[in-house]
Every structure is written in C-alpha cells, then in structure tokens.
Coordinates of C-alpha atoms in Angstrom, one line a residue:
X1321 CA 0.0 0.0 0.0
X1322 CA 2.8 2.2 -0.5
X1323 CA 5.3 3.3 -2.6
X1324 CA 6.6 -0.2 -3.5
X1325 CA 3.6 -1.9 -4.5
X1326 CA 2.8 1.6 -6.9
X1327 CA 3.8 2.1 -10.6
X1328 CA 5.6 4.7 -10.8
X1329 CA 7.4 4.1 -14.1
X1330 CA 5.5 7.0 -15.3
X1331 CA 6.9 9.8 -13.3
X1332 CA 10.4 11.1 -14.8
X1333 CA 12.9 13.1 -13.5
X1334 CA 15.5 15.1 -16.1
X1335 CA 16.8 17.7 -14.1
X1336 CA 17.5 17.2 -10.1
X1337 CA 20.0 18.9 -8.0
X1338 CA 22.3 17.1 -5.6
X1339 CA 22.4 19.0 -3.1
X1340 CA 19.4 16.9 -0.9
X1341 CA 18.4 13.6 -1.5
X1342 CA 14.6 13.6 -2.7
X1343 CA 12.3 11.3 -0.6
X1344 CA 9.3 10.4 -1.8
X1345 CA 6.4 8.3 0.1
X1346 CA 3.2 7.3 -2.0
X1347 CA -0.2 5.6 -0.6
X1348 CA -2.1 4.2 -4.1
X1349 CA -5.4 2.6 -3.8
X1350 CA -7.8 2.0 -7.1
X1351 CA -9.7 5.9 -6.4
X1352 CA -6.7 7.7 -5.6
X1353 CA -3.0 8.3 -4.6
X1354 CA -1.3 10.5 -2.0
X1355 CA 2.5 11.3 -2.5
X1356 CA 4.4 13.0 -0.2
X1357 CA 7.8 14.3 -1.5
X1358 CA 10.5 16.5 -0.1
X1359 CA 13.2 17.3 -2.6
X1360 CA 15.4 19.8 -3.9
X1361 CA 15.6 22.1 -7.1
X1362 CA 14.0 19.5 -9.7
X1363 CA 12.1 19.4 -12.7
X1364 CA 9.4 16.3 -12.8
X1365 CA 7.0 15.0 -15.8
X1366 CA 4.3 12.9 -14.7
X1367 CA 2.8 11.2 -18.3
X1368 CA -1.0 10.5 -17.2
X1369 CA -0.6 6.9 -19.0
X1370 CA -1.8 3.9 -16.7
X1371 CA -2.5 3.4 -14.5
X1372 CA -3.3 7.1 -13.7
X1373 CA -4.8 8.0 -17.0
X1374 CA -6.9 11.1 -17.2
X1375 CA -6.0 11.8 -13.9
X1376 CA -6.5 15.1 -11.7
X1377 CA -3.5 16.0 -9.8
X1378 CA -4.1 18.0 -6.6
X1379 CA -0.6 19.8 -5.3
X1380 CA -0.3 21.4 -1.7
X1381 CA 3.0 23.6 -1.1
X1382 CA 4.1 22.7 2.6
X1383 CA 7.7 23.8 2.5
X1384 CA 9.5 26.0 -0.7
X1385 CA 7.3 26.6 -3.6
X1386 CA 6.5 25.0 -6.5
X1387 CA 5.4 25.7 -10.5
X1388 CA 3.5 24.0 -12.9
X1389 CA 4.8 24.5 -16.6
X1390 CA 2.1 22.7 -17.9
X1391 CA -0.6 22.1 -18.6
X1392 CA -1.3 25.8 -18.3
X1393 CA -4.9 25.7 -17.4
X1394 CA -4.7 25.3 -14.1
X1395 CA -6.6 26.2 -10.8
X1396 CA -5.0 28.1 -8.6
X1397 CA -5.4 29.2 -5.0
X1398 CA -3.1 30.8 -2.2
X1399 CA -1.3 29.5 -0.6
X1400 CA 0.3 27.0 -2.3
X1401 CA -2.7 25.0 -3.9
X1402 CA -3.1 24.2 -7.7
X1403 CA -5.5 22.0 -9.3
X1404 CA -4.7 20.6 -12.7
X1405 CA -8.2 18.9 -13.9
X1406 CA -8.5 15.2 -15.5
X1407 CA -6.8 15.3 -18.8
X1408 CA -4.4 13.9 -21.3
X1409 CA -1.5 16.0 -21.4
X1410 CA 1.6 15.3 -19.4
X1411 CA 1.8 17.7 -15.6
X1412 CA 5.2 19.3 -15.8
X1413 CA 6.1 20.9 -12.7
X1414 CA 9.5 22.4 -11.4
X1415 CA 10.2 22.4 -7.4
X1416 CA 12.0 25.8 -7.2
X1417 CA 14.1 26.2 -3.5
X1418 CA 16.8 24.7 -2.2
X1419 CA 14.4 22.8 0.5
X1420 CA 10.8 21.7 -1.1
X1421 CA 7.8 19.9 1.0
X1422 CA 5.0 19.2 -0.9
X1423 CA 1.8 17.1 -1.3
X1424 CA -0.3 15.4 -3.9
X1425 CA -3.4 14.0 -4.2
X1426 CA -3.8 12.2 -7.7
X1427 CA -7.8 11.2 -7.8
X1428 CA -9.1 8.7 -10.4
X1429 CA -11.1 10.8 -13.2
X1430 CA -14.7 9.3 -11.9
X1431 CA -13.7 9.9 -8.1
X1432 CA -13.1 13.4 -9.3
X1433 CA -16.2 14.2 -11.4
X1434 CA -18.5 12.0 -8.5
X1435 CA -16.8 15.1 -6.2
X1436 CA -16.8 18.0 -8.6
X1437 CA -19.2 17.2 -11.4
X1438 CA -20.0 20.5 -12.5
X1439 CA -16.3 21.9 -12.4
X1440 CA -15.6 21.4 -16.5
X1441 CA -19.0 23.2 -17.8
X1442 CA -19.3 26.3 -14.8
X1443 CA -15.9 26.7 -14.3
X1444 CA -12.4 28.8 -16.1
X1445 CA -9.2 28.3 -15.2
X1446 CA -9.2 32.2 -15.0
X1447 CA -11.6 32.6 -11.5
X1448 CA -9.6 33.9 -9.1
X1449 CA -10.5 33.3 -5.7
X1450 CA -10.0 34.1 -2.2
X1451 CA -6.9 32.9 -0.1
X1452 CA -7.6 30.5 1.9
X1453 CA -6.6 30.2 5.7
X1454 CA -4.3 27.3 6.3
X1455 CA -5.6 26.3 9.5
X1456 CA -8.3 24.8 7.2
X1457 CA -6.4 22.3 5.2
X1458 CA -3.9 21.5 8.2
X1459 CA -5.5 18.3 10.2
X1460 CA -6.6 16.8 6.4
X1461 CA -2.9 17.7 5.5
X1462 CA -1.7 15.8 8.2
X1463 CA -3.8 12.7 7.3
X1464 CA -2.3 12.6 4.0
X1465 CA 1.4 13.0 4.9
X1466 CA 0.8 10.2 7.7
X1467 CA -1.2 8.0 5.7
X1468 CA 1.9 8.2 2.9
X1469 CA 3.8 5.4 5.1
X1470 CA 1.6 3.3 6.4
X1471 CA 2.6 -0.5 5.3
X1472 CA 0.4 -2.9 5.9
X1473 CA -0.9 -5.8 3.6
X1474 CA -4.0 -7.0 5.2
X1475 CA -7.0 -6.8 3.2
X1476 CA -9.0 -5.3 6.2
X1477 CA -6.8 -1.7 6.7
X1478 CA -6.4 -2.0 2.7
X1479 CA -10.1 -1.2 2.6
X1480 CA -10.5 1.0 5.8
X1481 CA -7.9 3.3 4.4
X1482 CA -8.9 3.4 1.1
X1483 CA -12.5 4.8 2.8
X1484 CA -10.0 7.2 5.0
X1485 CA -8.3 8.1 1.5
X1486 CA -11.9 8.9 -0.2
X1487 CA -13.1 11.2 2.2
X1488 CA -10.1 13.5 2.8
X1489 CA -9.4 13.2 -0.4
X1490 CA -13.3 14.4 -0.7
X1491 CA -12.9 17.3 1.7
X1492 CA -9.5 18.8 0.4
X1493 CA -11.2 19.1 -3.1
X1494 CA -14.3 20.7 -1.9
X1495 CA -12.5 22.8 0.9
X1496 CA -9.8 23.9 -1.5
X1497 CA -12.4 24.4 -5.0
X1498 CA -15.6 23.2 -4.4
X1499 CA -16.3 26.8 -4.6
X1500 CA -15.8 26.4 -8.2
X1501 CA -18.5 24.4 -8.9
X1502 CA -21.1 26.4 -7.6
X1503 CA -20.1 29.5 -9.2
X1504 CA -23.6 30.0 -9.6
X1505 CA -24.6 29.1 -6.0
X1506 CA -21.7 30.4 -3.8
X1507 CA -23.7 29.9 -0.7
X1508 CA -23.4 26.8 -0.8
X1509 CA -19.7 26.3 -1.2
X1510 CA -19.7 29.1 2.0
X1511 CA -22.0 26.9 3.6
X1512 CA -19.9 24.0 3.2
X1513 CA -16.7 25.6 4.2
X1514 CA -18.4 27.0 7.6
X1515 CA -20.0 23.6 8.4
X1516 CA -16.6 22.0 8.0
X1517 CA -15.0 24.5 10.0
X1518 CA -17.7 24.4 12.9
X1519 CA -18.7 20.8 13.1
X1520 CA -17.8 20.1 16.7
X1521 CA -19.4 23.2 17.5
X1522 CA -23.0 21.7 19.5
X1523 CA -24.5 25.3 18.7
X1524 CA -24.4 24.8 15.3
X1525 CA -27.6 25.3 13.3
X1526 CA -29.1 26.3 10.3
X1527 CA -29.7 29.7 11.5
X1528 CA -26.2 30.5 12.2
X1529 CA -25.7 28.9 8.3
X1530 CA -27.8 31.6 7.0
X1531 CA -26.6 34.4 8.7
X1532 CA -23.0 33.3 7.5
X1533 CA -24.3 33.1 4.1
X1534 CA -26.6 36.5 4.5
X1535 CA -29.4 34.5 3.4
X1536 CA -33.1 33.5 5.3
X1537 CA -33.3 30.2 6.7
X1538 CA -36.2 29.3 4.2
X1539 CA -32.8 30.2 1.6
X1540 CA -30.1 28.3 2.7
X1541 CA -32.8 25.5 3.2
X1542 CA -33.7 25.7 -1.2
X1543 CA -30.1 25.7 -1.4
X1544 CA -29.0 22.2 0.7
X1545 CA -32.2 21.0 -1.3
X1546 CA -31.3 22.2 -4.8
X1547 CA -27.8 20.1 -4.2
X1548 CA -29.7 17.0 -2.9
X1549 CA -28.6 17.0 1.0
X1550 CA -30.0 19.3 4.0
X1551 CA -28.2 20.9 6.6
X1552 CA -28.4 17.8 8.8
X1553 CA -27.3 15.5 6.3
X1554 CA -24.6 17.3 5.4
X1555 CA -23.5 17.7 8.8
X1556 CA -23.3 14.2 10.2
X1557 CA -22.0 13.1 6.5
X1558 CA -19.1 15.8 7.7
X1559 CA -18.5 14.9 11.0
X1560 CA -18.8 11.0 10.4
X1561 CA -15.2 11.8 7.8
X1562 CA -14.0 13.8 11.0
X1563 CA -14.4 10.6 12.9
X1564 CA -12.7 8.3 10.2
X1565 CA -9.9 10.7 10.1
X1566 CA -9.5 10.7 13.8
X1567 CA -9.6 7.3 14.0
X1568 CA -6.4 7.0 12.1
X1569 CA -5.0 9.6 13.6
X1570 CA -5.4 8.9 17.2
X1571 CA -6.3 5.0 17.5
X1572 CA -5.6 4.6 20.8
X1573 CA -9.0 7.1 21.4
X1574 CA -12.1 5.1 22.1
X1575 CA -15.3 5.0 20.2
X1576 CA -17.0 7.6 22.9
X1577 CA -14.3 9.4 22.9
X1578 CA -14.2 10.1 18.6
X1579 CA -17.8 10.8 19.4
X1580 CA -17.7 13.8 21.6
X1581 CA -14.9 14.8 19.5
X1582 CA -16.4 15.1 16.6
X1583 CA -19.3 16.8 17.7
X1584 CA -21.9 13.9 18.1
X1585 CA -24.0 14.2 21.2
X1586 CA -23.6 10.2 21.8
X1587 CA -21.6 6.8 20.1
X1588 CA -25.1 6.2 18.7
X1589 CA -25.4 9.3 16.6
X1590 CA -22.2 8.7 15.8
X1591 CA -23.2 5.0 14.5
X1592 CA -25.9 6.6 13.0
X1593 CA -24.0 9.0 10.8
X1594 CA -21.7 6.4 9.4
X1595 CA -24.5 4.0 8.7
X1596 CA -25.9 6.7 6.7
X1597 CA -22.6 7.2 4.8
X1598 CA -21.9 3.1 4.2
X1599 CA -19.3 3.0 6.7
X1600 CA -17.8 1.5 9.9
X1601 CA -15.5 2.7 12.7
X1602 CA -13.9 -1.0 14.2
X1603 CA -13.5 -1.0 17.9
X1604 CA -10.4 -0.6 19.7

C-alpha cells in the first residue's frame, strides 16, 4: 500500500539537484494516490498513462514553492494550492528552492467528477478566488502526509484506508475548489466551508448557516435542497469523515471518545451518521 507496490514508471525526472536527497512516500489505492515528497531544485514529468490516466493532480506547497509548466490551465489558489483537472496532457512541474515539501493528491477521473461534477462546464481556469486560511487544510494535510507510510498488507486496513483516503481526499477538493462548482450558488460552497470549519461546535444550526451566508433560513434550506442534501445531512456526513480521520489519527482514542470529538451528542449518533454514509469505525 505504499510506494513499493505503486507504478511509478510514469513519473520522470530530467533535471535534479544534488544538493538533498529527494524522498518520496506514495499511498495508491484503485480511487486515488497521496504522495508526499521533499526534494530539492527539480524538474518532474508525470505522463497521465496507466494506470493514472486522465488523472486530476491536486498539489499542496508545505515547504519552498513550486510551479506547474504545464498544462497551463490550471486552478490556482493561495497559498500554495493548484489543481490541474482530468486530462491527457503530461503535468510538468519544477520544485524551485533549495528545500521543497509538498503534497499530492492524484484522484481517479470518476472519483473526481462523482466530487466536482460541474467543475468542466461552470468553471475557467481564469476565476480567481479568495486565499484561503491554512488552519483549514492542516488536520486533512496531516492525514495525508501520515497515511503516505503506512505498510500494511491485510486486506481489512487496505479497505479502511482506502475509505479514509476517499473522504479526505473528498474534503481537500471541496474545501480547497468546491467553490468552483457552484459559481452560480456560492452559498453553498460558504455553507460548506463553515460547516466544516464548525462541526464540533454543538450550537451549530441552520440559522447560524444563513446568517453566514446572509441569506433566510427558508434560503439556505432551497439551497442544501437544490444540491440533494440538507443541513443535517450534510452535517453528520461531515462529521462522520471527522471521525474516520481521527480514528487513524489517534487509534488509541475510544469509540465515545471520537464521538464527543467530533461533535456527536452520543456513540449512537455517531453510528448513525456512518450508517448513513456506508461505513464503519472497528472497535479498539
């Protein structure tokens, strides 16, 4: 499940300086990878042949800074975020300081569109959009560059972290562009973004939604209903991922303890929620 049992005869390397040694960690399931590298100045081709053909590439500056050469529609967002939609042509991209962190998130082309299906028809490279505050992104950030060196062959953690990959996967995409899909109905994507910031908060409601959005109730209500989810859905489908993230995260917690955590009231709301969602937390 790591970077030994992924092909990477597909990524190339024609310009590298010597003066760090590049590591690189990768976590490939069917859906999507996560590859975590720290290297020096380099220049990298990634050729979207199989088995990651048509893929979307996801990179997240942690360290240094980064370009992408090509292809040059790109999505871009500070700091440090560019999304390069499914497509054929090869992803150049140059690492430009002496020390560079950064992660990627390479998602199968139907994982992407089931997340972002409207992104190719409402959306231009072009739409600029606000910076976003890291302390967003960080605890998903974290799950990724962890999740990079996990080893483990049993067909059991296989398939839990393939669900852990799907949903963080899930919430960087939406956290980081979701907004671009609903160009036409940004409260939603604001509606989203607040939910996922506020989840453990007990006093959220759909009030406090609206008056984020500054829209009614009745509103923000149309809205959840126009994208086929509600305000509770959406906020036990959110903090059920919270809990599957946490769960890697911190597995010495207890089931109760994710619970309160994440902003359920009890383990059965909790149990609940990832019913609802098609998934399972195992028991310590």
């Amino acid at each position: 499940m790591n970077e030994r049992d992924a092909d990477i005869s597909n990524i190339v390397v024609p310009e590298i300086s010597d003066a760090l040694p590049m590591t690189l960690h990768m976590l490939a399931r069917r859906e999507a990878r996560f590859i975590h590298t720290v290297a020096p100045e380099m220049r990298t081709i990634w050729s979207r042949r199989r088995p990651v053909y048509n893929a979307a590439m996801l990179f997240l500056r942690m360290r240094g800074d980064y370009e992408i050469v090509t292809p040059r529609s790109c999505f871009v967002r500070e700091p440090g975020i560019t999304l390069v939609a499914p497509g054929a042509e090869p992803i150049e991209y140059r690492m430009t300081q002496p020390v560079n962190e950064v992660l990627q998130i390479v998602l199968n082309p139907r994982l992407f569109m089931d997340i972002l299906p409207d992104l190719p028809a409402n959306a231009a490279a072009s739409q600029a959009l606000p910076a976003l505050d890291g302390r967003v992104l960080n605890p998903l950030l974290e799950f990724v560059a962890i999740s990079c060196v996990i080893s483990n062959q049993q067909p059991r953690v296989a398939e839990d972290v393939g669900l852990g990959m799907y949903a963080t996967a899930r919430n960087v995409l939406l956290t980081t562009f979701g907004q671009l899909a609903h160009a036409e109905s940004s409260s939603y994507a604001q509606a989203v973004e607040y939910i996922s910031q506020h989840q453990t908060d007990p006093g959220l409601s759909l009030a406090r939604v609206a008056r984020y959005c500054n829209v009614a109730p009745r509103t923000i209500q149309q809205i959840f209903r126009d994208e086929g989810t509600s305000f509770t859905r959406l906020l036990q489908q959110t903090r059920a991922e919270a809990a599957l993230r946490l769960r890697w995260d911190q597995p010495h917690l207890t089931l109760p303890q994710i619970a309160e955590q994440c902003g359920f009231g009890s383990l059965s709301s909790l149990s609940r929620a990832l019913r609802a969602a098609g998934k399972t937390l195992a028991a310590s």
